[in-house]
XYZ file of C-alpha atoms in Angstrom:
658
model
C -14.948 -18.732 0.697
C -14.979 -14.972 1.459
C -17.169 -13.963 4.299
C -18.486 -10.349 4.541
C -16.918 -8.513 7.508
C -19.480 -7.659 10.160
C -21.372 -10.853 10.114
C -21.610 -12.920 13.280
C -19.429 -15.627 11.799
C -16.814 -13.011 10.850
C -16.712 -11.687 14.455
C -16.065 -15.184 15.749
C -13.322 -15.898 13.247
C -11.848 -12.533 13.973
C -11.948 -13.134 17.674
C -10.108 -16.481 17.289
C -7.080 -14.719 15.826
C -6.724 -12.359 18.852
C -4.580 -12.963 21.973
C -5.750 -12.217 25.506
C -4.086 -8.888 25.692
C -5.627 -7.686 22.433
C -9.039 -8.857 23.494
C -8.658 -6.968 26.845
C -7.530 -3.770 25.047
C -10.435 -3.926 22.679
C -12.865 -4.440 25.597
C -11.420 -1.272 27.086
C -11.985 0.546 23.653
C -15.551 -0.470 23.723
C -16.128 0.928 27.212
C -14.367 4.161 26.293
C -16.452 4.627 23.048
C -19.664 4.256 25.138
C -18.418 6.764 27.651
C -17.356 9.171 24.958
C -20.963 9.166 23.381
C -22.058 11.517 26.105
C -18.786 12.977 27.315
C -17.447 15.441 24.776
C -14.875 17.688 26.309
C -13.867 20.965 24.771
C -10.430 21.729 23.466
C -8.418 23.434 26.213
C -7.923 27.160 25.713
C -4.766 28.202 23.922
C -2.906 31.466 23.949
C 0.073 32.610 21.863
C -0.087 29.543 19.620
C 2.539 29.912 16.749
C 3.663 27.801 13.833
C 7.424 27.598 13.428
C 7.878 24.340 11.373
C 8.437 26.173 8.168
C 10.462 25.387 5.103
C 14.020 26.714 5.018
C 14.694 29.643 2.707
C 15.411 28.588 -0.863
C 13.621 25.263 -0.668
C 10.939 26.066 -3.321
C 13.654 27.268 -5.659
C 15.113 23.658 -5.595
C 12.000 22.147 -7.127
C 12.685 20.891 -10.659
C 10.807 23.009 -13.234
C 9.226 19.946 -14.932
C 7.906 18.703 -11.610
C 6.561 22.197 -10.786
C 4.845 22.345 -14.157
C 3.137 18.939 -13.556
C 2.083 20.030 -10.121
C 0.449 23.291 -11.362
C -1.365 21.429 -14.091
C -2.803 19.041 -11.496
C -3.733 22.020 -9.234
C -5.569 23.791 -12.079
C -7.499 20.522 -12.722
C -8.400 20.374 -9.069
C -9.431 24.081 -9.066
C -11.816 23.333 -11.920
C -13.613 20.868 -9.691
C -12.159 17.636 -11.073
C -10.480 14.738 -9.345
C -10.143 10.972 -9.899
C -9.976 8.434 -7.162
C -9.820 4.673 -7.694
C -10.896 4.893 -11.400
C -13.981 7.228 -10.548
C -13.818 10.733 -12.028
C -15.742 13.316 -10.098
C -16.512 16.914 -11.077
C -17.872 18.158 -7.820
C -14.596 19.156 -6.116
C -15.309 22.923 -6.247
C -17.861 22.456 -3.412
C -17.649 18.753 -2.295
C -20.179 16.801 -0.283
C -17.781 15.186 2.132
C -20.054 12.196 2.910
C -21.018 11.397 -0.743
C -19.781 8.339 -2.678
C -19.647 9.160 -6.346
C -19.371 5.554 -7.296
C -22.609 4.298 -5.706
C -24.389 7.550 -5.391
C -24.936 6.750 -1.747
C -24.364 9.116 1.155
C -22.999 8.028 4.492
C -25.377 8.363 7.356
C -24.904 10.932 10.179
C -24.535 9.870 13.792
C -22.157 8.883 16.535
C -19.081 7.813 14.717
C -18.707 4.432 16.307
C -22.247 3.559 15.347
C -21.612 4.112 11.550
C -21.592 0.733 9.750
C -18.732 1.869 7.482
C -17.966 -1.726 6.172
C -21.647 -1.944 4.770
C -21.576 -0.620 1.265
C -25.421 -0.792 1.044
C -25.730 1.558 4.083
C -22.785 3.852 3.534
C -21.499 3.420 -0.023
C -17.836 2.613 -1.044
C -16.000 3.737 2.097
C -12.759 4.165 0.234
C -14.299 6.647 -2.105
C -15.698 8.642 0.768
C -12.497 8.508 2.930
C -10.016 9.319 0.211
C -11.115 12.912 -0.509
C -10.981 13.657 3.313
C -7.479 12.598 3.618
C -6.912 16.129 2.240
C -3.927 15.175 0.156
C -5.484 17.149 -2.779
C -5.250 20.039 -0.391
C -1.543 19.594 0.024
C -1.186 19.621 -3.737
C -3.050 22.930 -3.890
C -1.042 24.254 -1.027
C 2.204 23.290 -2.844
C 0.924 24.980 -5.977
C 0.531 28.159 -3.909
C 4.059 27.840 -2.481
C 5.557 27.428 -5.938
C 3.385 29.973 -7.822
C 2.344 32.536 -5.128
C -1.097 32.507 -6.735
C -3.566 33.151 -3.807
C -6.445 31.318 -5.590
C -4.872 28.087 -4.566
C -4.590 29.260 -0.928
C -8.062 30.530 -0.829
C -9.535 27.217 -2.068
C -7.602 25.305 0.497
C -8.849 27.559 3.246
C -12.471 27.272 2.078
C -12.390 23.577 1.863
C -10.786 23.163 5.306
C -13.500 25.374 6.892
C -16.168 23.419 4.999
C -14.775 20.079 6.290
C -14.425 21.277 9.823
C -17.920 22.508 9.925
C -19.394 19.360 8.337
C -17.464 16.911 10.491
C -17.809 17.703 14.114
C -15.654 15.607 16.405
C -16.988 12.021 16.865
C -19.767 12.618 14.364
C -19.892 10.691 11.106
C -17.848 8.297 8.983
C -14.591 10.365 8.908
C -14.101 9.670 12.748
C -14.288 5.883 12.505
C -10.711 4.790 11.401
C -7.410 5.892 12.959
C -5.458 5.691 9.738
C -7.720 8.364 8.245
C -7.219 10.571 11.165
C -3.473 10.084 11.132
C -2.999 10.821 7.407
C -5.254 13.841 7.653
C -3.279 15.314 10.502
C -0.094 14.838 8.422
C -1.833 16.648 5.526
C -2.793 19.528 7.787
C 0.704 19.975 8.909
C 1.966 20.224 5.379
C -0.910 22.593 4.325
C 0.031 24.938 7.054
C 3.701 24.716 6.090
C 3.178 25.282 2.419
C 0.728 28.241 3.017
C 3.137 29.910 5.413
C 3.707 32.930 3.067
C 0.032 33.419 2.589
C -1.349 36.288 4.798
C -4.294 34.235 5.947
C -2.376 31.155 7.048
C -2.184 32.008 10.836
C -5.864 32.915 11.001
C -6.809 29.625 9.317
C -4.816 27.470 11.776
C -3.404 28.662 15.036
C -5.660 31.694 15.258
C -8.722 29.672 14.515
C -10.467 28.044 17.537
C -12.293 25.620 15.133
C -8.933 24.482 13.625
C -7.389 23.959 17.059
C -10.602 22.186 18.270
C -10.286 19.718 15.331
C -6.550 19.161 15.775
C -6.908 18.526 19.467
C -9.794 15.999 19.064
C -7.941 14.218 16.263
C -4.973 13.699 18.547
C -7.196 12.739 21.568
C -8.870 10.177 19.341
C -5.569 8.724 18.232
C -4.223 8.622 21.840
C -7.336 6.679 22.900
C -7.804 4.188 20.132
C -4.597 2.896 18.612
C -4.739 -0.141 16.300
C -4.037 -3.228 18.483
C -2.480 -6.676 18.294
C -3.499 -8.431 15.037
C -4.412 -5.058 13.475
C -1.145 -3.286 14.228
C 0.034 -3.212 10.614
C 0.441 -0.154 8.423
C -2.508 1.473 10.203
C -0.637 1.985 13.436
C 2.337 3.402 11.646
C 0.092 6.016 10.001
C -1.602 6.793 13.325
C 1.701 7.211 15.066
C 3.279 9.186 12.181
C 0.189 11.617 12.078
C 0.016 12.015 15.793
C 3.676 12.670 16.064
C 3.771 15.113 13.210
C 0.862 17.097 14.762
C 2.275 17.042 18.235
C 5.536 18.456 16.811
C 4.193 21.182 14.498
C 1.059 21.987 16.387
C 2.527 21.781 19.929
C -0.023 24.133 21.421
C -1.826 21.987 23.958
C -1.091 20.827 27.503
C -0.941 17.185 26.193
C 1.237 17.894 23.255
C 4.454 16.705 24.967
C 2.892 13.474 26.087
C 1.264 12.761 22.667
C 4.589 13.459 21.039
C 6.494 11.065 23.299
C 3.926 8.364 23.132
C 3.644 8.640 19.417
C 7.319 8.446 18.869
C 7.541 5.298 21.047
C 4.772 3.745 19.076
C 6.430 4.769 15.736
C 9.730 3.297 16.620
C 8.231 0.122 17.869
C 5.970 -0.505 14.938
C 8.358 0.524 12.137
C 10.683 -2.134 13.533
C 7.870 -4.752 13.880
C 6.502 -3.896 10.432
C 9.924 -4.389 8.762
C 12.078 -7.479 8.102
C 15.818 -7.143 8.930
C 16.389 -7.122 5.219
C 14.297 -3.953 4.903
C 11.264 -5.397 3.133
C 7.848 -4.701 4.630
C 6.426 -7.576 6.657
C 3.023 -7.392 5.097
C 4.643 -8.561 1.893
C 2.662 -5.946 -0.020
C 4.801 -3.627 -2.084
C 2.352 -0.621 -1.931
C 2.374 -0.764 1.796
C 6.164 -0.783 1.827
C 5.879 2.485 -0.070
C 3.208 3.848 2.331
C 5.137 3.062 5.505
C 8.434 4.491 4.050
C 6.637 7.697 3.089
C 5.065 7.882 6.633
C 8.448 7.299 8.241
C 10.293 9.910 6.248
C 7.595 12.483 6.909
C 7.684 11.838 10.639
C 11.485 12.172 10.753
C 11.220 15.410 8.858
C 8.924 16.828 11.602
C 11.312 15.620 14.280
C 14.291 17.281 12.766
C 12.557 20.533 12.081
C 11.290 20.592 15.687
C 14.605 19.499 17.191
C 13.076 16.275 18.673
C 15.605 13.529 19.097
C 14.625 10.250 17.273
C 15.938 6.888 18.239
C 18.678 5.741 15.745
C 16.591 2.643 15.026
C 13.941 4.741 13.247
C 16.436 6.081 10.719
C 18.068 2.701 10.359
C 14.745 1.011 9.482
C 14.009 3.641 6.878
C 17.554 3.248 5.475
C 17.153 -0.485 5.123
C 13.671 0.039 3.571
C 15.169 2.277 0.953
C 17.984 0.054 0.108
C 15.582 -2.864 -0.150
C 13.467 -0.875 -2.512
C 16.416 -0.006 -4.710
C 17.288 -3.754 -4.849
C 13.924 -5.228 -5.945
C 12.768 -2.730 -8.553
C 13.004 -3.705 -12.262
C 14.895 -1.711 -14.871
C 11.933 0.720 -15.094
C 12.000 1.237 -11.369
C 8.837 -0.831 -10.770
C 8.702 -2.933 -7.593
C 6.943 -6.260 -7.443
C 3.202 -6.315 -7.516
C 2.773 -8.381 -4.423
C -0.151 -8.631 -1.911
C -2.869 -5.869 -1.518
C -2.483 -2.462 -2.998
C -4.909 0.467 -2.432
C -2.988 3.349 -3.957
C -2.487 4.820 -0.459
C 0.088 7.581 0.053
C 1.565 9.178 3.190
C 2.283 12.531 1.722
C 1.298 13.928 -1.666
C 2.639 17.167 -3.053
C 3.058 16.117 -6.713
C 1.028 15.687 -9.843
C -0.384 12.131 -10.557
C 2.195 11.503 -13.287
C 5.082 11.559 -10.863
C 6.708 8.129 -10.473
C 6.157 7.185 -6.760
C 9.101 4.836 -6.550
C 11.591 7.064 -8.368
C 10.492 9.836 -5.888
C 11.176 7.570 -2.877
C 14.542 6.593 -4.198
C 15.414 10.163 -4.971
C 14.563 11.097 -1.418
C 16.517 8.210 -0.194
C 19.478 9.425 -2.163
C 19.261 12.937 -0.642
C 18.773 11.679 2.980
C 20.874 8.440 3.028
C 23.067 8.642 -0.007
C 22.779 6.172 -2.939
C 25.029 3.183 -3.212
C 26.920 2.283 -6.319
C 24.615 -0.530 -7.293
C 21.411 1.567 -7.067
C 19.579 2.038 -10.307
C 19.829 5.448 -11.885
C 16.917 7.728 -10.574
C 15.807 10.951 -12.203
C 15.393 13.975 -9.846
C 11.975 14.995 -11.055
C 9.557 15.400 -8.237
C 8.417 18.160 -5.814
C 8.380 16.084 -2.628
C 12.139 15.200 -2.482
C 13.593 18.761 -2.187
C 10.819 19.606 0.427
C 11.678 16.529 2.631
C 15.363 16.824 2.081
C 15.256 20.450 3.238
C 13.928 19.307 6.623
C 15.602 15.868 7.220
C 19.208 16.044 8.326
C 21.349 13.985 5.966
C 22.060 10.525 7.543
C 25.801 10.537 6.749
C 26.257 13.921 8.374
C 24.712 12.968 11.684
C 27.342 12.803 14.374
C 25.158 10.244 16.302
C 24.538 8.006 13.319
C 25.445 4.419 14.029
C 27.896 2.573 11.868
C 25.699 0.663 9.393
C 26.775 -2.131 7.018
C 24.926 -1.495 3.773
C 24.972 -4.091 0.939
C 28.131 -3.886 -1.115
C 26.249 -5.312 -4.167
C 22.636 -5.399 -5.229
C 20.821 -8.042 -3.042
C 18.667 -10.535 -4.902
C 17.581 -12.914 -2.156
C 15.747 -11.768 0.925
C 15.642 -14.819 3.093
C 13.474 -13.460 5.850
C 10.830 -12.260 3.415
C 11.208 -15.240 1.137
C 11.591 -13.114 -1.930
C 14.113 -13.844 -4.592
C 14.681 -11.712 -7.731
C 16.205 -13.500 -10.704
C 17.613 -11.199 -13.349
C 18.681 -12.094 -16.936
C 19.724 -10.470 -20.176
C 17.537 -8.120 -22.162
C 16.188 -6.761 -18.829
C 14.501 -10.082 -17.830
C 13.221 -9.747 -14.282
C 11.562 -12.504 -12.292
C 10.238 -12.465 -8.747
C 9.786 -15.787 -6.918
C 7.714 -15.887 -3.821
C 8.593 -18.398 -1.093
C 7.904 -16.219 1.962
C 5.463 -16.099 4.810
C 1.779 -15.854 3.965
C 1.396 -12.416 5.549
C 1.921 -10.261 8.732
C 0.403 -10.921 12.167
C -2.300 -13.460 12.886
C -4.841 -12.173 10.290
C -2.422 -11.448 7.549
C -4.859 -8.795 6.400
C -3.188 -7.731 3.198
C -1.900 -11.135 2.092
C -2.883 -13.095 -0.946
C -2.947 -16.886 -1.390
C 0.051 -16.636 -3.628
C 2.684 -19.128 -2.349
C 5.314 -19.991 -4.898
C 3.905 -17.437 -7.435
C 6.043 -15.814 -10.066
C 6.124 -12.457 -11.781
C 8.101 -12.176 -15.029
C 8.814 -8.809 -16.758
C 10.718 -8.009 -19.976
C 12.021 -4.350 -19.990
C 9.433 -3.437 -17.460
C 6.468 -5.039 -19.340
C 4.433 -7.515 -17.372
C 4.676 -10.822 -19.178
C 3.645 -13.176 -16.354
C 1.840 -10.725 -14.148
C 0.459 -10.477 -10.708
C -3.101 -9.414 -11.401
C -3.256 -6.912 -8.526
C -6.047 -6.149 -5.990
C -8.869 -4.101 -7.534
C -11.129 -3.805 -4.453
C -11.614 -4.285 -0.633
C -15.234 -3.799 0.298
C -18.598 -4.277 -1.342
C -17.668 -6.809 -4.177
C -16.818 -10.090 -2.277
C -16.657 -12.142 -5.553
C -13.979 -9.795 -6.884
C -12.153 -9.538 -3.620
C -11.987 -13.293 -3.457
C -10.787 -13.696 -6.927
C -7.942 -11.111 -6.922
C -6.391 -12.756 -3.747
C -7.147 -16.329 -4.651
C -4.579 -18.959 -5.563
C -6.132 -19.222 -9.080
C -5.637 -15.453 -9.375
C -1.796 -15.854 -9.274
C 0.832 -17.537 -11.215
C 0.958 -20.677 -9.223
C -0.630 -24.173 -8.916
C -4.047 -24.874 -7.367
C -5.147 -28.300 -6.010
C -8.705 -29.565 -5.687
C -10.251 -26.144 -6.516
C -9.274 -24.555 -3.166
C -6.880 -21.844 -1.968
C -3.563 -22.628 -0.241
C -4.595 -20.486 2.719
C -8.069 -20.158 4.153
C -9.931 -16.898 4.120
C -12.341 -15.918 6.999
C -13.199 -12.524 5.609
C -11.852 -9.808 3.231
C -9.055 -8.855 5.649
C -8.740 -12.121 7.566
C -7.039 -15.496 6.952
C -7.701 -18.295 9.431
C -5.103 -20.812 8.090
C -1.891 -19.721 6.592
C 0.187 -21.774 4.124
C 3.793 -22.191 5.195
C 6.516 -21.837 2.567
C 10.179 -22.464 2.764
C 12.967 -21.654 0.169
C 15.137 -24.687 -0.486
C 17.477 -23.092 -3.083
C 18.284 -19.506 -4.017
C 21.359 -19.554 -6.155
C 21.717 -16.339 -8.146
C 25.562 -16.111 -8.061
C 26.243 -17.901 -11.236
C 26.189 -15.745 -14.313
C 25.076 -18.609 -16.457
C 21.915 -19.956 -14.762
C 20.132 -18.682 -11.717
C 18.159 -21.208 -9.736
C 15.416 -21.122 -7.158
C 13.291 -23.773 -5.413
C 10.701 -23.594 -2.815
C 7.789 -25.530 -1.380
C 4.687 -24.950 0.724
C 2.191 -27.036 2.802
C -1.027 -25.245 2.081
C -2.787 -28.374 0.644
C -3.808 -31.258 2.952
C -1.740 -34.357 2.345
C 0.269 -32.785 -0.374
C 3.213 -30.584 -0.760
C 3.614 -28.217 -3.827
C 7.316 -27.822 -4.779
C 8.430 -25.445 -7.583
C 11.810 -25.119 -9.270
C 12.788 -22.106 -11.435
C 15.809 -21.741 -13.646
C 16.674 -18.600 -15.571
C 19.401 -19.354 -18.158
C 21.163 -16.266 -19.535
C 22.581 -17.747 -22.722
C 19.311 -19.146 -24.027
C 17.244 -16.355 -22.379
C 14.920 -18.964 -21.198
C 12.935 -19.430 -17.845
C 12.070 -23.041 -16.897
C 9.453 -23.694 -14.272
C 8.918 -27.174 -12.815
C 5.942 -27.812 -10.437
C 5.756 -30.980 -8.410
C 2.902 -32.263 -6.380
C 4.041 -34.623 -3.667
C 1.406 -36.614 -1.968
C 0.648 -40.206 -0.876
C 1.291 -42.877 -3.397
C -1.808 -43.508 -5.533
C -3.488 -40.248 -4.555
C -5.217 -38.347 -7.336
C -5.616 -34.633 -7.088
C -7.302 -32.176 -9.439
C -4.869 -29.596 -10.717
C -5.241 -26.096 -12.143
C -2.011 -24.314 -13.122
C -2.514 -20.577 -14.036
C -0.306 -18.161 -15.972
C -1.709 -14.641 -15.944
C -0.361 -12.580 -18.904
C 0.011 -8.756 -18.589
C -2.542 -6.511 -20.402
C 0.013 -5.593 -23.124
C 0.525 -9.211 -24.070
C -1.297 -10.985 -26.873
C -1.449 -14.714 -26.893
C -1.926 -17.233 -29.673
C -2.620 -20.569 -27.940
C -2.419 -23.746 -29.985
C -2.444 -26.987 -27.941
C 0.136 -26.524 -25.204
C 2.152 -23.778 -26.890
C 1.403 -20.046 -26.633
C 3.210 -17.478 -28.823
C 3.235 -14.195 -26.895
C 3.607 -10.763 -28.585
C 3.740 -7.222 -27.386
C 5.481 -3.980 -28.229
C 7.742 -1.656 -26.171
C 8.739 1.845 -27.264
C 7.589 1.031 -30.846
C 9.526 -2.239 -31.105
C 7.731 -5.523 -31.531
C 8.686 -8.163 -28.951
C 7.797 -11.828 -28.546
C 8.278 -14.949 -26.594
C 7.024 -18.477 -26.664
C 5.534 -20.273 -23.708
C 5.646 -24.116 -23.813
C 3.073 -25.415 -21.302
C 2.919 -28.839 -19.623
C 1.444 -31.306 -22.061
C -0.043 -33.462 -19.284
C -2.634 -30.673 -18.700
C -5.378 -29.399 -20.966
C -4.946 -25.692 -21.758
C -7.456 -22.900 -22.332
C -7.238 -19.159 -22.644
C -9.632 -17.013 -20.539
C -10.124 -13.350 -20.926
C -12.487 -10.899 -19.116
C -14.787 -13.664 -17.755
C -17.191 -12.666 -14.898
C -19.088 -15.768 -13.958
C -16.832 -16.583 -12.116
C -14.180 -13.905 -12.593
C -11.094 -15.015 -14.518
C -8.742 -13.117 -16.925
C -8.382 -9.783 -15.343
C -5.614 -7.303 -14.482
C -5.969 -4.357 -11.998
C -3.581 -1.510 -12.820
C -4.645 0.261 -9.626
C -7.215 0.231 -6.913
C -10.852 0.363 -8.241
C -9.792 -0.344 -11.893
C -9.673 -3.557 -13.769
C -9.151 -4.511 -17.490
C -9.397 -7.787 -19.306
C -6.113 -9.723 -19.794
C -5.399 -13.251 -20.960
C -5.040 -16.011 -18.402
C -3.837 -19.443 -19.516
C -5.194 -22.222 -17.264
C -4.191 -25.932 -17.619
C -6.417 -28.443 -15.955
C -5.815 -32.154 -15.183
C -4.668 -34.369 -12.428
C -1.667 -35.172 -10.348
C -1.077 -38.774 -9.264
C 1.306 -39.161 -6.399
C 4.545 -37.446 -7.108
C 4.217 -35.826 -10.502
C 5.872 -32.878 -12.206
C 4.710 -30.359 -14.755
C 7.318 -28.308 -16.664
C 6.721 -24.923 -18.234
C 9.366 -23.142 -20.401
C 9.206 -19.327 -21.283
C 11.744 -18.344 -23.976
C 12.338 -14.817 -25.116
C 13.382 -14.389 -28.742
C 16.505 -12.570 -29.640
């Protein structure tokens, strides 16, 4: 059962997942917030502030023409007042209301920041809709459009919106001062806005010559220094906080505290990049979108360090290198990573149009900074951000202090620490098997109850799909469905989830998984087997075999429990939105098209179960696919129901036609 965050029961459950040190730190935060209510210091006076963290000469000329064209088209759409966030199109961007939620029509209340009930959609609106605009990443797009075109309309719009935001959002007042990740990403955006507007005559007057701007920048950094994410919350949030704080303290080093903020932020960034990343390079939250976010933030922070001449521990670059190699290893032939765990479409740095491939962009930057390996997939150089970052970051291989690093000689397919295995077959068959930890830290905030789940793609098309995330706040029944066991390609016992939820970002009991076999070395048949203990008095074990010659995927599920026990079973297979299914008995014929070519497969389902197709159902939700945060569309889900008696197996065979 999903419990709304902010209820008394939620607070008790949340407290139970904290250690003594975290509790003590949060008590100190509470005391500080009360003191800050009446103690609002002014930004110290600054004289002679200058901005020197500029792009090297010739950088803009290196932007690919197609990428520049896409960027300018997006900038013109923004200039006309349009934007789209999480499936909601808004037409008020010429003069936005910074506190308005276009999805619900509500407006966040004014008041002391820490009194704003931002988790309560009835009081505030959809907080993601309100926060996203104020990350100011659309302003980095407009600033990049100015840098490429020289058209001052873009610069003037950026300046007008920054002045509007600064006027409407005084320090510690309102919803935009409640979450550290928002402050960190906003600071990073401001650094890049100032950099990209450097040739505009009004840039200095907008930033270093503007006491209002300096006041905002100082208060943002003071806030981040005082209220870092702690303990069980120290996931991608603290990486964003540290990256934004560090970037601002490097580029806007105008204050008496700048050196201390910079040093503290760098220590935090180094520590938490390591903590948030497995040795294999995959993100410990086991959520692919957050792997991308953390990698973007880390690269942006290193760029600021290099342009400012600030030494960075070798471990920072090493983690980013391993994250990049891991990303290159797990993507399918269309450069799509797994759809695993939560995804909220969050980005660390945006200077491209929306049609730019995020993952190709990250791999292109990795190629420029670290150098590609022979087994990497081919990556087109077609984004704006890569040449900008590459102009600032010193290439890894050319650094005299770079440690000797052993990088994978061949494409990895099994990541033991993350419990992820990729099986690859002919005709671009790609299969992800999940036998890893439930999530990261004691609350596993962005985990789903998806132990032993599968994703299967054919030439980049989702055949057996991970349905995604859809929402975080405000719609508990949908939040519950998209992260439930039934909402994934795995087996459910007795109508419950493998792990127990205590709230929308809280799990109070975690299923433990272990991989028993991960044999991908044989060119004939790849094999994987894992099990988990999430169900009381029963173990779910799954075996997967992908045979190249027959282009066949065989999945065997076993329920191992006490002799004579009888457990209700539901086995779900979620089809991608492009897949049509004709289900007769326990056989489904799957059809779809790719690049104008008709494709098909047959899915032979366990005859011991009774099978039914579900599509677009709402009471309760079943049969949905979320292509991005805030968006969902009907898709077919095949669910088999029945019983398992003692040790019983169910075999599913997916065969792709030649």
